[in-house]
Each structure stands twice: as structure tokens, then as C-alpha cells.
Short mmCIF file of C-alpha atoms in Angstrom, two decimals:
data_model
loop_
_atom_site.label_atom_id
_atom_site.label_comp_id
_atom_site.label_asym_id
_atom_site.label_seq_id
_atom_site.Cartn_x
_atom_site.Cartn_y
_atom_site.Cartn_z
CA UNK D 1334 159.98 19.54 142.82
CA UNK D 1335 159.81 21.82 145.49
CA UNK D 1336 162.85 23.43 147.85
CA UNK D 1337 162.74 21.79 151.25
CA UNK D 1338 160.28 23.03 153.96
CA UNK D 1339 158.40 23.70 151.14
CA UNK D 1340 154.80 23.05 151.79
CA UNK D 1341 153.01 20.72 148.80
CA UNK D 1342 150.32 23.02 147.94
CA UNK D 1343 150.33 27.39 148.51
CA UNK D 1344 146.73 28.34 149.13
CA UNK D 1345 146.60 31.74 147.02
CA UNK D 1346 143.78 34.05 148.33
CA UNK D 1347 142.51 37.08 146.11
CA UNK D 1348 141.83 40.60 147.88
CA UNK D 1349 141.65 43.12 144.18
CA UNK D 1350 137.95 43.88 145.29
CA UNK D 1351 138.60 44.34 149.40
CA UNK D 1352 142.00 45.89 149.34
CA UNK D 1353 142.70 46.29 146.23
CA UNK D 1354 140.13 49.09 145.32
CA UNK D 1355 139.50 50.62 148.61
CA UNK D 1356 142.16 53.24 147.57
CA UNK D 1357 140.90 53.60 143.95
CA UNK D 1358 139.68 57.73 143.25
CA UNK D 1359 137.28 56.18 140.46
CA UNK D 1360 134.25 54.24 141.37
CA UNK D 1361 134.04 51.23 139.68
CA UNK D 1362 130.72 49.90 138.95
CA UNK D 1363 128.88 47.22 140.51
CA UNK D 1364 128.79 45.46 137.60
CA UNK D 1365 131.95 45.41 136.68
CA UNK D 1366 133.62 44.50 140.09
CA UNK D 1367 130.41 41.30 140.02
CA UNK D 1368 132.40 40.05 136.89
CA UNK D 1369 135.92 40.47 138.23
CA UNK D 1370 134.87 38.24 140.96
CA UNK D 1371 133.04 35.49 139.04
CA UNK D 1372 136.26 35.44 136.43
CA UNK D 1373 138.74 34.87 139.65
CA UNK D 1374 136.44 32.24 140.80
CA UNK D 1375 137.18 30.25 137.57
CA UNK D 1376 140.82 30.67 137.90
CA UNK D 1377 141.54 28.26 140.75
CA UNK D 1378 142.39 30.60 143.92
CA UNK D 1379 140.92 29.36 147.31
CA UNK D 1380 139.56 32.11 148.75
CA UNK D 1381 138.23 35.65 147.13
CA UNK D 1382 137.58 38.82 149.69
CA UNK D 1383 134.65 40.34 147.84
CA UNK D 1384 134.03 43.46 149.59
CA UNK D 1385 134.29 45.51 153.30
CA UNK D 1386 130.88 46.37 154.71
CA UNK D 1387 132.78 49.69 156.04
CA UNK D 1388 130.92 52.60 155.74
CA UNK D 1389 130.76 54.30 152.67
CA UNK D 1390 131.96 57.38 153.85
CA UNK D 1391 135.15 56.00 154.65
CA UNK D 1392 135.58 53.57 151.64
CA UNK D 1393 133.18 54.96 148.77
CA UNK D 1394 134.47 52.06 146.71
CA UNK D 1395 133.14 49.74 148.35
CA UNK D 1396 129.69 51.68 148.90
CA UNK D 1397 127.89 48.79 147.31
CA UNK D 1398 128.96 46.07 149.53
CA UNK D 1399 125.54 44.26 149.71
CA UNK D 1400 124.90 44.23 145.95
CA UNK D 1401 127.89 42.75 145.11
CA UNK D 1402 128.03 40.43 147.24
CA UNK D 1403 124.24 39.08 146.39
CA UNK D 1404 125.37 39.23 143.06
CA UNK D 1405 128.40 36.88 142.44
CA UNK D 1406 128.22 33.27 141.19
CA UNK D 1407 129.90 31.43 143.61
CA UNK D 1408 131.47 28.01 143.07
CA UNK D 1409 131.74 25.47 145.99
CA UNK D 1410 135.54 25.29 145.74
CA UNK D 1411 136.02 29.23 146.47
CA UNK D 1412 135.46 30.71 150.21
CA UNK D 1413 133.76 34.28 149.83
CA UNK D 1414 134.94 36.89 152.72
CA UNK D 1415 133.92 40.25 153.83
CA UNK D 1416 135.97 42.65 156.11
CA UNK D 1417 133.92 43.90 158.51
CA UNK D 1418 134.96 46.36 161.14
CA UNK D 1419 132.49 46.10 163.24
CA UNK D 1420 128.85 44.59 164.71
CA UNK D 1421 126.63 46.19 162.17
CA UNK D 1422 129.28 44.96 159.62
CA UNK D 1423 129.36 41.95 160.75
CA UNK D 1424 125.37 41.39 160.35
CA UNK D 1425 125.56 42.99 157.12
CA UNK D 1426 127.79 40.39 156.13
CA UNK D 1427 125.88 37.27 157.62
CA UNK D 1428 122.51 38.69 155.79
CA UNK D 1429 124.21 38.68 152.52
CA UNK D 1430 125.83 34.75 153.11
CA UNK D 1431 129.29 35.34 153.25
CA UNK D 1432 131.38 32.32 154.16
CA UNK D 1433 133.87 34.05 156.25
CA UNK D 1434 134.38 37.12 158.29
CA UNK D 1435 137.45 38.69 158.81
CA UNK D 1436 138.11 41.15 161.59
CA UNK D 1437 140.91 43.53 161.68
CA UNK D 1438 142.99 45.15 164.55
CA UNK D 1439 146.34 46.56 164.48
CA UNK D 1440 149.14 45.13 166.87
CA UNK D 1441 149.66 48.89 167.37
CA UNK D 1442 147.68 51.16 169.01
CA UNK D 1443 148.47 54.35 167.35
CA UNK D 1444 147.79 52.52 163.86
CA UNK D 1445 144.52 51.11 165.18
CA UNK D 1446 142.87 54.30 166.57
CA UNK D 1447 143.76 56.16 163.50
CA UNK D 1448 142.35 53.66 161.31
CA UNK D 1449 139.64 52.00 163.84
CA UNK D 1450 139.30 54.99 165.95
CA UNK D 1451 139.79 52.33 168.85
CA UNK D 1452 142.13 50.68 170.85
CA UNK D 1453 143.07 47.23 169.76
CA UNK D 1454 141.88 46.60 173.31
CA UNK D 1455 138.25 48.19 172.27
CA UNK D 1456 138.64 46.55 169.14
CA UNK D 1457 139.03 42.98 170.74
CA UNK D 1458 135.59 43.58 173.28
CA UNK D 1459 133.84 43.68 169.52
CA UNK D 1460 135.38 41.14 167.80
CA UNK D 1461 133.72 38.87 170.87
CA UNK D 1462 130.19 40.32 170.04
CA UNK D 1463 130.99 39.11 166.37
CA UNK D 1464 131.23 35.81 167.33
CA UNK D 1465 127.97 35.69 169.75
CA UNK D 1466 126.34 37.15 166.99
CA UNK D 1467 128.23 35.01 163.86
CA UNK D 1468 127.56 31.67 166.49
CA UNK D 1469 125.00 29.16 164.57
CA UNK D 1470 125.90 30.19 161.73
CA UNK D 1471 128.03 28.60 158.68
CA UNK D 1472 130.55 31.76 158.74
CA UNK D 1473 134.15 31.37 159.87
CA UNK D 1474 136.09 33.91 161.38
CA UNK D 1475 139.49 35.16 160.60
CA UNK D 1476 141.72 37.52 162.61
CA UNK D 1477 143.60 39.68 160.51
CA UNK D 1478 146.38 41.81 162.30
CA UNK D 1479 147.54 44.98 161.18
CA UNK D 1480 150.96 46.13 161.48
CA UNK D 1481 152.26 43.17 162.66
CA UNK D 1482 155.44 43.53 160.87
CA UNK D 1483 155.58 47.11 162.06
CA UNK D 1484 153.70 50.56 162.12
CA UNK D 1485 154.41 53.78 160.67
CA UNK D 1486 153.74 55.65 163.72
CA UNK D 1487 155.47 52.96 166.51
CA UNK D 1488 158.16 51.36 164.73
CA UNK D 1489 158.50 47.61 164.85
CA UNK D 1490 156.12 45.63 167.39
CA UNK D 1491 157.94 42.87 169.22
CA UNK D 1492 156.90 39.39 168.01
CA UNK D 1493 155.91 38.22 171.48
CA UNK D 1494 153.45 41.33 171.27
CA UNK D 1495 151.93 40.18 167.95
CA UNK D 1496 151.21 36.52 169.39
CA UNK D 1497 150.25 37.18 172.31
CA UNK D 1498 147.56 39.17 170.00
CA UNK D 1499 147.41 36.02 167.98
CA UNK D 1500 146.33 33.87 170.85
CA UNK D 1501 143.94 36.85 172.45
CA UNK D 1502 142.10 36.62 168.89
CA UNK D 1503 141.69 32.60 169.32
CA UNK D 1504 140.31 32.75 172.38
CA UNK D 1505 137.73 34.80 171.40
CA UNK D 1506 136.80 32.27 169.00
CA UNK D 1507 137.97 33.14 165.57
CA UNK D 1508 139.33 30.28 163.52
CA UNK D 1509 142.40 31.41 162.09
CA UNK D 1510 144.95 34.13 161.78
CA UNK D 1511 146.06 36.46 159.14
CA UNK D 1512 149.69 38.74 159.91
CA UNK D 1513 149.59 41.58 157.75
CA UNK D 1514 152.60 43.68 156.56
CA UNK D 1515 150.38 46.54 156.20
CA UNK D 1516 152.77 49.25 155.46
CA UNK D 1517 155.41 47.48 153.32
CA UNK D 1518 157.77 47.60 156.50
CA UNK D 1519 158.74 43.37 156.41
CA UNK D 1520 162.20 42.21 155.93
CA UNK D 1521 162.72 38.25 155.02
CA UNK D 1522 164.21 37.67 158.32
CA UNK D 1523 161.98 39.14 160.31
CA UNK D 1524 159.33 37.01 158.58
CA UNK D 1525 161.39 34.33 158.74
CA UNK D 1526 161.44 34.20 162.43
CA UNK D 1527 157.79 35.26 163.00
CA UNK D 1528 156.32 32.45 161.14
CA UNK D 1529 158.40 29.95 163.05
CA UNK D 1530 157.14 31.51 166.58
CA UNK D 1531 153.45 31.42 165.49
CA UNK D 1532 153.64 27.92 163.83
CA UNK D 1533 155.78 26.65 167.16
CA UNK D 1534 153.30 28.30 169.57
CA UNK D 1535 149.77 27.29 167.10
CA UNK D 1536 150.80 24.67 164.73
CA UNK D 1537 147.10 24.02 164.11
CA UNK D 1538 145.50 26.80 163.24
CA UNK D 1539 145.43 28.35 159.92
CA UNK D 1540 148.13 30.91 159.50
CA UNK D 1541 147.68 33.22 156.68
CA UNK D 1542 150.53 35.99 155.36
CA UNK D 1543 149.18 39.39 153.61
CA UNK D 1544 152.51 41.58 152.68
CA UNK D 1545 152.47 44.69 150.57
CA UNK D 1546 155.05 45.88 148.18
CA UNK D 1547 155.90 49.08 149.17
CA UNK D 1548 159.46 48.72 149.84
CA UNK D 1549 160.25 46.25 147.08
CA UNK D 1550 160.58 43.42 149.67
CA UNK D 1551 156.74 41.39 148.78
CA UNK D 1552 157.78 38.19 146.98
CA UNK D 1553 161.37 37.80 148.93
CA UNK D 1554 159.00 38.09 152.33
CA UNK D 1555 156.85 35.28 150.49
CA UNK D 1556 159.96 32.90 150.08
CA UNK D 1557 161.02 33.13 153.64
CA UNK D 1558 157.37 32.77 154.87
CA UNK D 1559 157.08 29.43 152.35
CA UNK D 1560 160.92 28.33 154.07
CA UNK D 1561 159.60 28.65 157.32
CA UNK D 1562 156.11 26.67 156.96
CA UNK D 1563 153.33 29.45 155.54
CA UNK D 1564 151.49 28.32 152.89
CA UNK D 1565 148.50 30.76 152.47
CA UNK D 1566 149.50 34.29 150.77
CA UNK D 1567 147.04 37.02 150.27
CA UNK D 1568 147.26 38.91 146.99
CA UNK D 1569 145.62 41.51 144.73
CA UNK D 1570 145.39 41.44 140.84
CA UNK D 1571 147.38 43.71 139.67
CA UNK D 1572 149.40 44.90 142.84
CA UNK D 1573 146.62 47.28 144.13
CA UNK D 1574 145.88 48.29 146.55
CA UNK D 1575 146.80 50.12 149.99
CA UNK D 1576 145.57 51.17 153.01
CA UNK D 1577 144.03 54.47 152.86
CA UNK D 1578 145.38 54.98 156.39
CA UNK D 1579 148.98 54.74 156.25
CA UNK D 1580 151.31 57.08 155.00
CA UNK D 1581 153.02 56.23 152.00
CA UNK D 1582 151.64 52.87 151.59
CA UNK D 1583 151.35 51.10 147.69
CA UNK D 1584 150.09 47.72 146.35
CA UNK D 1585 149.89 44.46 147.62
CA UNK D 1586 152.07 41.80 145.97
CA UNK D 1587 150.50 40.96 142.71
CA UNK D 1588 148.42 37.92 142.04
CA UNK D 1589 149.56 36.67 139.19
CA UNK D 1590 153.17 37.37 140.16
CA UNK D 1591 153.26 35.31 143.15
CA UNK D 1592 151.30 32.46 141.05
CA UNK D 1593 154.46 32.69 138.21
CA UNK D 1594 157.28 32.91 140.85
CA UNK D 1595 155.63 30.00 142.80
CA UNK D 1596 155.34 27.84 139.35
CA UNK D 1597 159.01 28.52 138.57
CA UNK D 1598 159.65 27.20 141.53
CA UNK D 1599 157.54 24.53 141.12
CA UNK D 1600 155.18 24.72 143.99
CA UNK D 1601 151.89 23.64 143.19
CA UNK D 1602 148.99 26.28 143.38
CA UNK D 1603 146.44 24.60 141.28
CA UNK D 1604 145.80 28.01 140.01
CA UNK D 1605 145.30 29.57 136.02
CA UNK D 1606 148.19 31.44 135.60
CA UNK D 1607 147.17 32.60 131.98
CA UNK D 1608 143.50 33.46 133.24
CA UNK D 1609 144.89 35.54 135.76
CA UNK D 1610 147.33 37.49 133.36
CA UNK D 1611 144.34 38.15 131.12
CA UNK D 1612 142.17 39.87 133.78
CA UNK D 1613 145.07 41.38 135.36
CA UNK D 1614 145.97 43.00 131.58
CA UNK D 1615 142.11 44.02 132.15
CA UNK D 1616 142.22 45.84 134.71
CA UNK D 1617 144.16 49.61 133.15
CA UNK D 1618 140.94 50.67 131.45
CA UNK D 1619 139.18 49.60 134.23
CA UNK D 1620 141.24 51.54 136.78
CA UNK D 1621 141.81 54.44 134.38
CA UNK D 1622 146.11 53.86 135.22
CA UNK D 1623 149.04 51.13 134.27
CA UNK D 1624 148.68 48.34 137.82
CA UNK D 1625 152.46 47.50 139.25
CA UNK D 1626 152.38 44.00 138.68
CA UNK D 1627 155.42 42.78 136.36
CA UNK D 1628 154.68 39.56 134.66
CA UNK D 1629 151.44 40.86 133.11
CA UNK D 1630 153.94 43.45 130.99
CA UNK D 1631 156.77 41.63 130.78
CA UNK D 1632 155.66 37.72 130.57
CA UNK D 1633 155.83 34.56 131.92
CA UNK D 1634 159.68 33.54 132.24
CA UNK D 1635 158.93 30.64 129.54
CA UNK D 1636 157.74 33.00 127.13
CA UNK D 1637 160.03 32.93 124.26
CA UNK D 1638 160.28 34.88 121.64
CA UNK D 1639 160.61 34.61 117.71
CA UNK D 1640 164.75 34.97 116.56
CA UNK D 1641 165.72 38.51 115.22
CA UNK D 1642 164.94 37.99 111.43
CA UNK D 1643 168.26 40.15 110.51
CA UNK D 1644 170.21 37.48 112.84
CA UNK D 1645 172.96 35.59 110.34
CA UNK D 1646 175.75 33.22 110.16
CA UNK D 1647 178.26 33.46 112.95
CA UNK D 1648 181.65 35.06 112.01
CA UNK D 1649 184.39 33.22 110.71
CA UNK D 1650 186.84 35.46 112.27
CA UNK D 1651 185.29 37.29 115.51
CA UNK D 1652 186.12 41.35 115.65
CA UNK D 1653 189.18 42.16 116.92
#
């Protein structure tokens, strides 16, 4: 039974590979990040961000891009996306078959020429190459953007700012739209209140909602998103993850969280909770460090355990 508003299905969408490791020191191997992927394809989530085609001097975790994403088993249920920042990204990302393409520009300009070295402006004139070039082919396009809920640098954006954005990106062709907390900076009402303006002013196009945990807030952003008509959350295994280009930024909200607090709540998400506490207890000797996430250390709320063996008889008279 779910709360009402409540959409019948959440659409969870995986991003350990992408986001997730783009701030990791150690390199992890091809290999290893080829069976990460194929593992979250069997638990159920609907779409898995593989890689960035970035280049490696600015993400040397993600340096091998191309190989991993040739190498993955994909299943027909699972949509496999790429970040790409730019043309040569983009056709790197075609070549290797990736089902969708997602651009990203910050609402704010001092966020987006620090980590774009462009305007958002600039960064909009490229996105519209992406599609000439992306036209014909079986790739969609999503519009992630960046500090909607507020930059580091600029403060909050106004809302009207980040749809106007939202609309700019549709013309240009792209499919569907992605608001990104990308600094942790969200409050539940503010969420609240964006989510209602984008689904008044688009109530057909895809609306996706990526918030970090920086300040705590992740999963209480996630209800009010859900109460006001989102049902597609990114995540990351784990809670990694982080820009590498804002200051003070942590995880995303953890997979496997969202998937318990969602099934307490009993909104369906068709996803393996169990299979993704597993890999997420996987992931510290992959990492080389403990992950954030809480229900891989503490359990699933239905967890019980065994009674205290010393426990005995009650009192007959209770201490005084």
C-alpha cells in the first residue's frame, strides 16, 4: 500500500560506475568494474550509467570508458548510459552502443565553467551538435542539470531559472530531464515545490531526481520528490560518489538504501534488495575504505535477531 501521490512503481537508476568512482584515488580495474555492472543488471534496476567518456586526464577512473562499455552483458530490460561532455564524447559513446546519452550543464554559470570550462550557454550550442550527430540512431538523450538545487559558488538558482533550462534542453531535442542536487544543498521543500513546477509545466516528459547526501538531507529529499509526483531516483551502491568539482561534496544516496526505505514503505521497485546488499558489502575491499551506506551495516529493518541467551523469567516483584 502506498502513501497517496505515491506513484505505483519508483524507477531506481544505478550511477556506482559514472559517479560513483569518478572521485575514487584507486583505479579499479576494468575487470572488476565489467562485473559490478553485469551483477546490477541482474538485480532489477532500470537503468545502469556505465561510464563518462571524459577525458582521462580529468577522470582517470574512468580512463577505460570504451572497454568497459564493449565489455558488459547487457540484458534487454536494463538501459546502458554514458555521460558525455562533449562531441567527441558523444561519438565515443554511439561507437561503443550505448542506449542513452546524457549531457550535463549546470543551471549556474560559475559551477559550469569550473567544471565544463563553458558557459551553460556554450554548453547548450553542443548539446545541439549531439543530437545532429546522435539523430538516426537508437540512443536517447537525457539532460542532466547541475546545481539545480543550488551552487556552491552562486547560492540557490531560482526555479523559474532551472526550467526555463529544462525547456531550453527539450527543444534541443533531448528526451528527458534529470535535476541534480549536485552539492548536497536540497531541502524537502524546496524539492517539494520544484517537482510540482516541472511536472505542471512538462507533465510528459521523463523527469528524473539525482540528490547527494552531503548534508544528511538524500532520502527525506526522495520522499518529498515521490509526494509530489517523481518517480525515477538516481543512486550509487554504496553512497559514492561526488563531484570532483565541488567543494566539500560526498556520496550520492545509497542504492540499496533508497530500495529498503522504498520497500518499508511499500512502494514497488521490482528491484533485489538482498542482491544489492551483497555487492554493496563488496565493494570495501574493492574501494580499499568502509562506503556510507547504512542498511548494508546495520540491516534490513525486518532483520531480527536471535533472543539474548542469558534473558530469563520476568520478575515477580519489579526493582524498586
Amino acid at each position: 500500500m502506498t502513501g497517496p501521490g505515491f506513484p505505483p512503481r519508483v524507477h531506481i537508476q544505478e550511477v556506482v560506475t559514472r559517479d560513483g568512482l569518478q572521485i575514487e584515488p584507486r583505479f579499479l580495474p576494468t575487470e572488476d568494474k565489467v562485473a559490478l555492472i553485469d551483477a546490477l543488471s541482474q538485480t532489477g534496476v532500470a537503468k545502469i550509467e556505465v561510464t563518462s567518456f571524459v577525458s582521462p586526464k580529468a577522470v582517470p577512473n574512468l580512463a577505460d570508458a570504451a572497454e568497459v562499455a564493449r565489455a558488459i552483458t547487457r540484458r534487454p530490460d536494463v538501459t546502458y548510459v554514458a555521460l558525455v561532455p562533449n562531441l567527441r564524447g558523444a561519438a565515443a559513446a554511439l561507437e561503443a552502443g550505448m542506449d542513452e546519452l546524457n549531457l550535463v550543464l549546470s543551471v549556474s554559470e560559475t559551477h559550469n565553467l569550473a567544471n565544463m570550462r563553458m558557459t551553460p550557454a556554450q554548453s547548450l550550442e553542443g548539446f545541439r551538435r549531439i543530437v545532429a550527430a546522435a539523430t538516426g540512431t537508437r540512443a536517447t538523450l537525457n539532460g542532466s542539470i547541475a546545481t539545480a538545487f543550488g551552487c556552491p559558488f552562486e547560492g540557490r538558482q531560482s526555479a523559474e531559472k532551472v526550467l526555463d533550462l529544462s525547456e531550453a534542453l527539450l527543444a534541443a531535442g533531448l528526451h528527458s530531464v534529470t535535476l541534480a542536487d549536485t552539492t548536497g544543498m536540497a531541502n524537502p521543500r524546496q524539492v517539494g515545490a520544484l517537482v510540482s513546477a516541472f511536472r505542471a509545466r512538462f507533465p510528459g516528459v521523463p523527469l528524473t531526481l539525482h540528490f547527494h547526501n552531503t548534508r544528511g538531507m538524500g532520502l527525506a529529499n526522495v520522499l518529498a520528490a515521490l509526494e509530489a509526483g517523481a518517480d525515477r531516483f538516481d543512486a550509487s551502491l554504496g553512497g559514492i560518489g561526488g563531484c570532483p568539482f565541488a567543494p566539500g561534496a560526498t556520496g550520492n544516496i545509497s542504492t540499496e538504501d533508497l530500495a529498503h526505505m522504498l520497500g518499508e514503505m511499500g512502494v514497488a521497485t521490482e528491484v533485489d534488495l538482498a542482491g544489492l546488499l551483497a555487492l554493496a558489502r563488496s565493494l570495501p575491499a574493492l574501494l580499499g575504505h568502509d562506503i556510507p551506506g547504512q542498511v548494508a551495516k546495520a540491516g534490513r529493518s525486518g532483520d531480527l535477531h536471535p533472543v539474548p541467551a542469558h534473558l530469563g523469567a520476568p520478575l515477580e516483584t519489579p526493582p524498586q
